[in-house]
């Protein structure tokens, strides 16, 4: 039933979907939701020098942009890619993917939580076979919609477990592409899955997977920047190289290179970053989470 409703909704225009999404974001703002609180905490944490009134405006705008993403996703997942193709501007980025595909090296796409990252994935699959790493949501119905939606774009999905990592390795060794959202904090604390690295000058617990995949396979790594254009005009997709440290032996320096690339993308249009995500949930040395409401700190090794 839900899929039928989403399919029906997916026929609305992009501009209409974005208006709906903007209203959803404003509702989240004025209803004093946890998303508003987290966005304000993150922006204070990352931009302490910014005027407080400007930070408030940025937090409000970011919720509107996140609402637009939510409203746009059914259009990306449940409609033919050709429907939005004339509103996606990605010629240079797609040409770069073609070049990497021809080299046979494999491609790791680092895709931050900004703009509409789903549109970037759907575009990349037109050029190269893609496998997308994802964390299965708690709601089973949402996982089904997410999996079917991404597969409809031509991408394969790989869960965040040992089986999924094997999938990614196999794809890269076959000269294909994989996509990872690098600013998604690992749930498991300790071990080699993540290390702390600076992000906007603050320690952020960051997964090492992209760096390990590049080291094991020799795949090329690119950061994806997706900017939503105003008034339903579409999306600008750009690819940026990651510092060569990503290919080095030092895991810490590799992860620093990843965070630096993500930060570069975010600074280009900070209002379109998902600031409502608990990016700094895990703190070093067992310090209390910056989002805590008198909860015990979550330690990390």
CSV table of C-alpha atoms in Angstrom, one decimal:
chain,number,residue,atom,x,y,z
A,1,UNK,CA,0.0,0.0,0.0
A,2,UNK,CA,2.8,2.4,1.0
A,3,UNK,CA,4.7,1.7,-2.2
A,4,UNK,CA,1.6,2.4,-4.3
A,5,UNK,CA,1.1,5.8,-2.5
A,6,UNK,CA,4.7,6.7,-3.0
A,7,UNK,CA,4.5,5.8,-6.6
A,8,UNK,CA,1.5,8.0,-7.0
A,9,UNK,CA,3.2,10.8,-5.3
A,10,UNK,CA,6.3,10.4,-7.4
A,11,UNK,CA,4.4,11.9,-10.4
A,12,UNK,CA,4.5,15.4,-8.9
A,13,UNK,CA,6.9,17.9,-10.4
A,14,UNK,CA,10.3,18.4,-8.9
A,15,UNK,CA,9.4,22.0,-8.0
A,16,UNK,CA,6.2,20.9,-6.2
A,17,UNK,CA,8.1,18.2,-4.4
A,18,UNK,CA,10.6,20.8,-3.2
A,19,UNK,CA,7.9,23.1,-2.0
A,20,UNK,CA,6.4,20.2,0.0
A,21,UNK,CA,9.8,19.4,1.4
A,22,UNK,CA,10.5,22.9,2.4
A,23,UNK,CA,7.2,23.0,4.3
A,24,UNK,CA,8.2,19.7,6.0
A,25,UNK,CA,11.5,21.3,7.1
A,26,UNK,CA,9.8,24.4,8.4
A,27,UNK,CA,7.4,22.2,10.4
A,28,UNK,CA,10.4,20.4,11.9
A,29,UNK,CA,11.8,23.8,12.8
A,30,UNK,CA,8.8,25.4,14.4
A,31,UNK,CA,7.7,22.3,16.2
A,32,UNK,CA,11.0,22.4,18.1
A,33,UNK,CA,12.0,18.9,17.0
A,34,UNK,CA,15.2,17.1,17.9
A,35,UNK,CA,16.4,17.7,14.4
A,36,UNK,CA,16.4,21.4,15.1
A,37,UNK,CA,18.2,21.0,18.3
A,38,UNK,CA,20.9,18.7,16.8
A,39,UNK,CA,21.4,21.1,13.8
A,40,UNK,CA,21.9,24.0,16.1
A,41,UNK,CA,24.4,22.0,18.3
A,42,UNK,CA,26.4,20.9,15.2
A,43,UNK,CA,26.6,24.4,13.7
A,44,UNK,CA,27.7,25.9,17.0
A,45,UNK,CA,30.3,23.1,17.3
A,46,UNK,CA,31.6,23.6,13.7
A,47,UNK,CA,31.2,27.4,13.3
A,48,UNK,CA,31.9,28.9,16.8
A,49,UNK,CA,33.1,32.1,15.1
A,50,UNK,CA,29.8,32.6,13.2
A,51,UNK,CA,27.3,35.2,14.3
A,52,UNK,CA,24.6,33.4,16.4
A,53,UNK,CA,21.8,34.9,14.3
A,54,UNK,CA,23.5,33.6,11.1
A,55,UNK,CA,23.9,30.2,12.6
A,56,UNK,CA,20.2,30.1,13.4
A,57,UNK,CA,19.3,31.1,9.9
A,58,UNK,CA,21.6,28.4,8.5
A,59,UNK,CA,20.1,25.7,10.8
A,60,UNK,CA,16.6,26.7,9.7
A,61,UNK,CA,17.6,26.6,6.1
A,62,UNK,CA,19.3,23.2,6.5
A,63,UNK,CA,16.1,21.6,7.8
A,64,UNK,CA,14.2,23.0,4.8
A,65,UNK,CA,16.9,21.5,2.5
A,66,UNK,CA,16.7,18.1,4.3
A,67,UNK,CA,12.9,18.2,3.9
A,68,UNK,CA,13.4,18.7,0.2
A,69,UNK,CA,15.5,15.6,0.0
A,70,UNK,CA,12.9,13.6,1.7
A,71,UNK,CA,10.2,14.8,-0.7
A,72,UNK,CA,12.5,14.3,-3.8
A,73,UNK,CA,13.6,10.7,-3.1
A,74,UNK,CA,10.4,9.0,-4.4
A,75,UNK,CA,10.9,10.9,-7.7
A,76,UNK,CA,14.4,9.5,-8.0
A,77,UNK,CA,13.6,6.0,-6.9
A,78,UNK,CA,10.2,5.4,-8.5
A,79,UNK,CA,10.4,7.2,-11.8
A,80,UNK,CA,12.5,6.5,-14.8
A,81,UNK,CA,15.9,8.3,-14.6
A,82,UNK,CA,15.1,10.0,-17.9
A,83,UNK,CA,12.4,12.1,-16.2
A,84,UNK,CA,14.9,14.2,-14.3
A,85,UNK,CA,17.9,13.8,-16.7
A,86,UNK,CA,17.4,17.2,-18.3
A,87,UNK,CA,17.7,18.8,-14.9
A,88,UNK,CA,20.9,17.1,-13.8
A,89,UNK,CA,24.1,18.9,-14.8
A,90,UNK,CA,26.9,16.5,-14.4
A,91,UNK,CA,28.8,16.3,-17.7
A,92,UNK,CA,32.3,16.8,-16.3
A,93,UNK,CA,31.7,14.4,-13.4
A,94,UNK,CA,30.3,11.7,-15.6
A,95,UNK,CA,33.2,12.1,-18.0
A,96,UNK,CA,35.6,11.5,-15.1
A,97,UNK,CA,33.8,8.4,-14.2
A,98,UNK,CA,34.0,7.1,-17.8
A,99,UNK,CA,37.8,7.7,-17.7
A,100,UNK,CA,38.2,5.7,-14.5
A,101,UNK,CA,36.0,2.9,-15.8
A,102,UNK,CA,38.2,2.6,-18.9
A,103,UNK,CA,41.3,2.4,-16.7
A,104,UNK,CA,39.8,-0.7,-15.1
A,105,UNK,CA,40.9,0.4,-11.6
A,106,UNK,CA,37.6,0.6,-9.9
A,107,UNK,CA,36.0,3.7,-8.3
A,108,UNK,CA,35.2,4.6,-4.7
A,109,UNK,CA,32.7,7.4,-4.6
A,110,UNK,CA,32.6,9.3,-1.3
A,111,UNK,CA,29.1,10.7,-1.1
A,112,UNK,CA,28.4,13.1,1.8
A,113,UNK,CA,25.0,13.7,3.3
A,114,UNK,CA,24.2,16.8,1.3
A,115,UNK,CA,22.0,18.0,-1.5
A,116,UNK,CA,20.3,15.0,-3.0
A,117,UNK,CA,22.9,12.3,-2.9
A,118,UNK,CA,20.5,9.7,-4.3
A,119,UNK,CA,20.4,11.6,-7.7
A,120,UNK,CA,24.2,11.3,-7.8
A,121,UNK,CA,24.0,7.6,-7.4
A,122,UNK,CA,21.3,7.2,-10.0
A,123,UNK,CA,23.5,9.2,-12.5
A,124,UNK,CA,26.6,7.3,-11.8
A,125,UNK,CA,24.9,4.0,-12.5
A,126,UNK,CA,24.3,5.2,-16.1
A,127,UNK,CA,28.1,5.1,-16.6
A,128,UNK,CA,29.5,2.3,-14.4
A,129,UNK,CA,28.1,-0.6,-12.4
A,130,UNK,CA,27.6,0.7,-8.9
A,131,UNK,CA,27.2,-1.0,-5.5
A,132,UNK,CA,26.0,1.2,-2.7
A,133,UNK,CA,26.8,0.5,1.0
A,134,UNK,CA,23.9,1.2,3.2
A,135,UNK,CA,22.9,0.7,6.9
A,136,UNK,CA,19.6,-1.2,7.1
A,137,UNK,CA,17.0,1.0,8.9
A,138,UNK,CA,15.1,-0.4,11.9
A,139,UNK,CA,11.8,-0.2,10.0
A,140,UNK,CA,11.5,-3.2,7.7
A,141,UNK,CA,9.1,-1.4,5.4
A,142,UNK,CA,11.6,1.4,4.9
A,143,UNK,CA,14.4,-1.1,4.1
A,144,UNK,CA,12.3,-2.6,1.4
A,145,UNK,CA,11.5,0.7,-0.1
A,146,UNK,CA,15.1,1.8,0.0
A,147,UNK,CA,16.4,-1.4,-1.5
A,148,UNK,CA,13.8,-1.5,-4.3
A,149,UNK,CA,14.3,2.2,-5.0
A,150,UNK,CA,18.1,2.0,-5.3
A,151,UNK,CA,17.9,-1.2,-7.3
A,152,UNK,CA,15.4,0.5,-9.7
A,153,UNK,CA,18.2,3.0,-10.5
A,154,UNK,CA,20.4,0.1,-11.5
A,155,UNK,CA,22.5,0.0,-8.4
A,156,UNK,CA,23.2,-3.0,-6.2
A,157,UNK,CA,23.0,-2.6,-2.4
A,158,UNK,CA,25.4,-3.9,0.2
A,159,UNK,CA,24.6,-4.0,3.9
A,160,UNK,CA,27.1,-2.7,6.5
A,161,UNK,CA,28.4,-6.1,7.5
A,162,UNK,CA,31.1,-8.6,6.5
A,163,UNK,CA,29.0,-9.8,3.6
A,164,UNK,CA,28.5,-6.3,2.3
A,165,UNK,CA,32.2,-5.5,2.5
A,166,UNK,CA,33.0,-8.6,0.5
A,167,UNK,CA,30.5,-7.3,-2.1
A,168,UNK,CA,32.3,-4.0,-2.3
A,169,UNK,CA,35.7,-5.6,-2.7
A,170,UNK,CA,34.5,-7.9,-5.4
A,171,UNK,CA,32.9,-5.0,-7.3
A,172,UNK,CA,36.2,-2.9,-7.1
A,173,UNK,CA,38.3,-5.9,-8.2
A,174,UNK,CA,36.0,-6.2,-11.2
A,175,UNK,CA,36.7,-2.5,-12.2
A,176,UNK,CA,33.2,-1.4,-11.0
A,177,UNK,CA,32.2,1.5,-8.7
A,178,UNK,CA,31.1,1.6,-5.1
A,179,UNK,CA,29.5,4.4,-3.1
A,180,UNK,CA,30.0,5.1,0.6
A,181,UNK,CA,28.5,7.8,2.8
A,182,UNK,CA,31.7,8.6,4.7
A,183,UNK,CA,30.1,10.9,7.3
A,184,UNK,CA,27.9,8.2,8.7
A,185,UNK,CA,29.4,7.4,12.1
A,186,UNK,CA,29.9,3.7,12.8
A,187,UNK,CA,27.7,2.1,15.5
A,188,UNK,CA,30.4,-0.2,16.8
A,189,UNK,CA,33.0,1.6,19.0
A,190,UNK,CA,36.6,0.5,19.0
A,191,UNK,CA,38.6,-1.7,16.7
A,192,UNK,CA,39.8,-0.7,13.2
A,193,UNK,CA,36.5,0.2,11.7
A,194,UNK,CA,36.8,3.9,12.6
A,195,UNK,CA,39.3,6.5,14.0
A,196,UNK,CA,39.0,10.1,15.1
A,197,UNK,CA,39.9,12.7,12.4
A,198,UNK,CA,39.3,16.4,12.2
A,199,UNK,CA,36.0,17.6,10.7
A,200,UNK,CA,35.5,21.4,10.8
A,201,UNK,CA,38.3,21.5,13.4
A,202,UNK,CA,36.5,19.0,15.7
A,203,UNK,CA,37.3,15.3,16.3
A,204,UNK,CA,34.8,13.2,14.4
A,205,UNK,CA,34.6,9.4,14.6
A,206,UNK,CA,35.0,8.4,11.0
A,207,UNK,CA,34.8,5.0,9.3
A,208,UNK,CA,38.0,3.7,7.7
A,209,UNK,CA,36.3,1.6,5.1
A,210,UNK,CA,36.8,3.8,2.0
A,211,UNK,CA,40.5,4.1,2.8
A,212,UNK,CA,40.9,0.3,3.3
A,213,UNK,CA,39.1,-0.4,0.1
A,214,UNK,CA,41.3,1.9,-1.9
A,215,UNK,CA,44.5,0.4,-0.3
A,216,UNK,CA,43.4,-3.2,-1.0
A,217,UNK,CA,42.2,-2.7,-4.6
A,218,UNK,CA,44.1,0.3,-6.0
A,219,UNK,CA,40.7,1.9,-6.9
A,220,UNK,CA,40.5,5.6,-7.5
A,221,UNK,CA,38.7,7.8,-4.9
A,222,UNK,CA,36.5,10.8,-5.7
A,223,UNK,CA,34.3,13.0,-3.5
A,224,UNK,CA,30.9,13.8,-4.9
A,225,UNK,CA,29.3,17.2,-4.4
A,226,UNK,CA,25.6,17.5,-5.2
A,227,UNK,CA,24.0,21.0,-5.1
A,228,UNK,CA,20.3,21.5,-5.4
A,229,UNK,CA,19.6,24.4,-7.7
A,230,UNK,CA,16.8,26.9,-6.8
A,231,UNK,CA,13.2,26.8,-8.0
A,232,UNK,CA,13.2,23.2,-9.1
A,233,UNK,CA,15.9,23.9,-11.8
A,234,UNK,CA,17.6,20.6,-10.9
A,235,UNK,CA,21.0,19.5,-9.5
A,236,UNK,CA,24.6,20.3,-10.2
A,237,UNK,CA,26.9,17.2,-9.6
A,238,UNK,CA,30.7,17.6,-9.4
A,239,UNK,CA,33.5,15.2,-8.6
A,240,UNK,CA,36.6,16.3,-6.6
A,241,UNK,CA,39.9,14.4,-6.1
A,242,UNK,CA,40.8,13.3,-2.6
A,243,UNK,CA,44.3,14.2,-1.3
A,244,UNK,CA,46.9,11.5,-2.2
A,245,UNK,CA,47.1,10.6,1.5
A,246,UNK,CA,44.0,8.5,0.9
A,247,UNK,CA,46.3,6.0,-0.9
A,248,UNK,CA,49.0,6.0,1.7
A,249,UNK,CA,49.8,3.4,4.5
A,250,UNK,CA,48.7,5.7,7.4
A,251,UNK,CA,45.0,5.0,8.2
A,252,UNK,CA,44.8,8.2,10.2
A,253,UNK,CA,46.1,10.4,7.3
A,254,UNK,CA,43.8,8.6,4.9
A,255,UNK,CA,40.8,9.3,7.0
A,256,UNK,CA,41.9,12.9,7.4
A,257,UNK,CA,42.0,13.2,3.6
A,258,UNK,CA,38.4,11.9,3.4
A,259,UNK,CA,37.1,14.3,6.0
A,260,UNK,CA,38.9,17.2,4.3
A,261,UNK,CA,37.3,16.3,1.0
A,262,UNK,CA,33.8,16.1,2.7
A,263,UNK,CA,34.5,19.5,4.3
A,264,UNK,CA,35.4,21.0,1.0
A,265,UNK,CA,32.1,19.9,-0.4
A,266,UNK,CA,30.1,21.1,2.6
A,267,UNK,CA,31.7,24.6,2.5
A,268,UNK,CA,30.4,25.1,-1.0
A,269,UNK,CA,26.8,25.2,0.1
A,270,UNK,CA,26.6,24.5,3.9
A,271,UNK,CA,22.9,25.0,4.0
A,272,UNK,CA,22.4,21.8,2.0
A,273,UNK,CA,24.4,19.6,4.4
A,274,UNK,CA,22.4,17.3,6.8
A,275,UNK,CA,23.3,19.1,10.0
A,276,UNK,CA,20.5,17.3,11.8
A,277,UNK,CA,22.6,14.1,11.9
A,278,UNK,CA,24.5,13.3,15.1
A,279,UNK,CA,27.9,13.4,13.4
A,280,UNK,CA,29.8,13.9,16.7
A,281,UNK,CA,27.9,11.4,18.8
A,282,UNK,CA,31.0,9.6,19.8
A,283,UNK,CA,33.6,11.7,21.6
A,284,UNK,CA,37.3,10.8,22.3
A,285,UNK,CA,38.4,9.7,25.8
A,286,UNK,CA,34.9,8.9,26.9
A,287,UNK,CA,33.7,12.5,27.0
A,288,UNK,CA,30.0,13.1,27.1
A,289,UNK,CA,28.2,13.4,23.8
A,290,UNK,CA,27.6,16.9,22.7
A,291,UNK,CA,24.0,16.0,22.1
A,292,UNK,CA,23.6,14.5,25.6
A,293,UNK,CA,20.7,15.3,27.9
A,294,UNK,CA,22.4,14.1,31.1
A,295,UNK,CA,23.1,10.7,29.6
A,296,UNK,CA,26.2,8.7,30.3
A,297,UNK,CA,29.1,9.3,27.9
A,298,UNK,CA,29.7,6.8,25.1
A,299,UNK,CA,33.4,5.8,25.2
A,300,UNK,CA,35.6,5.1,22.2
A,301,UNK,CA,39.0,3.5,22.0
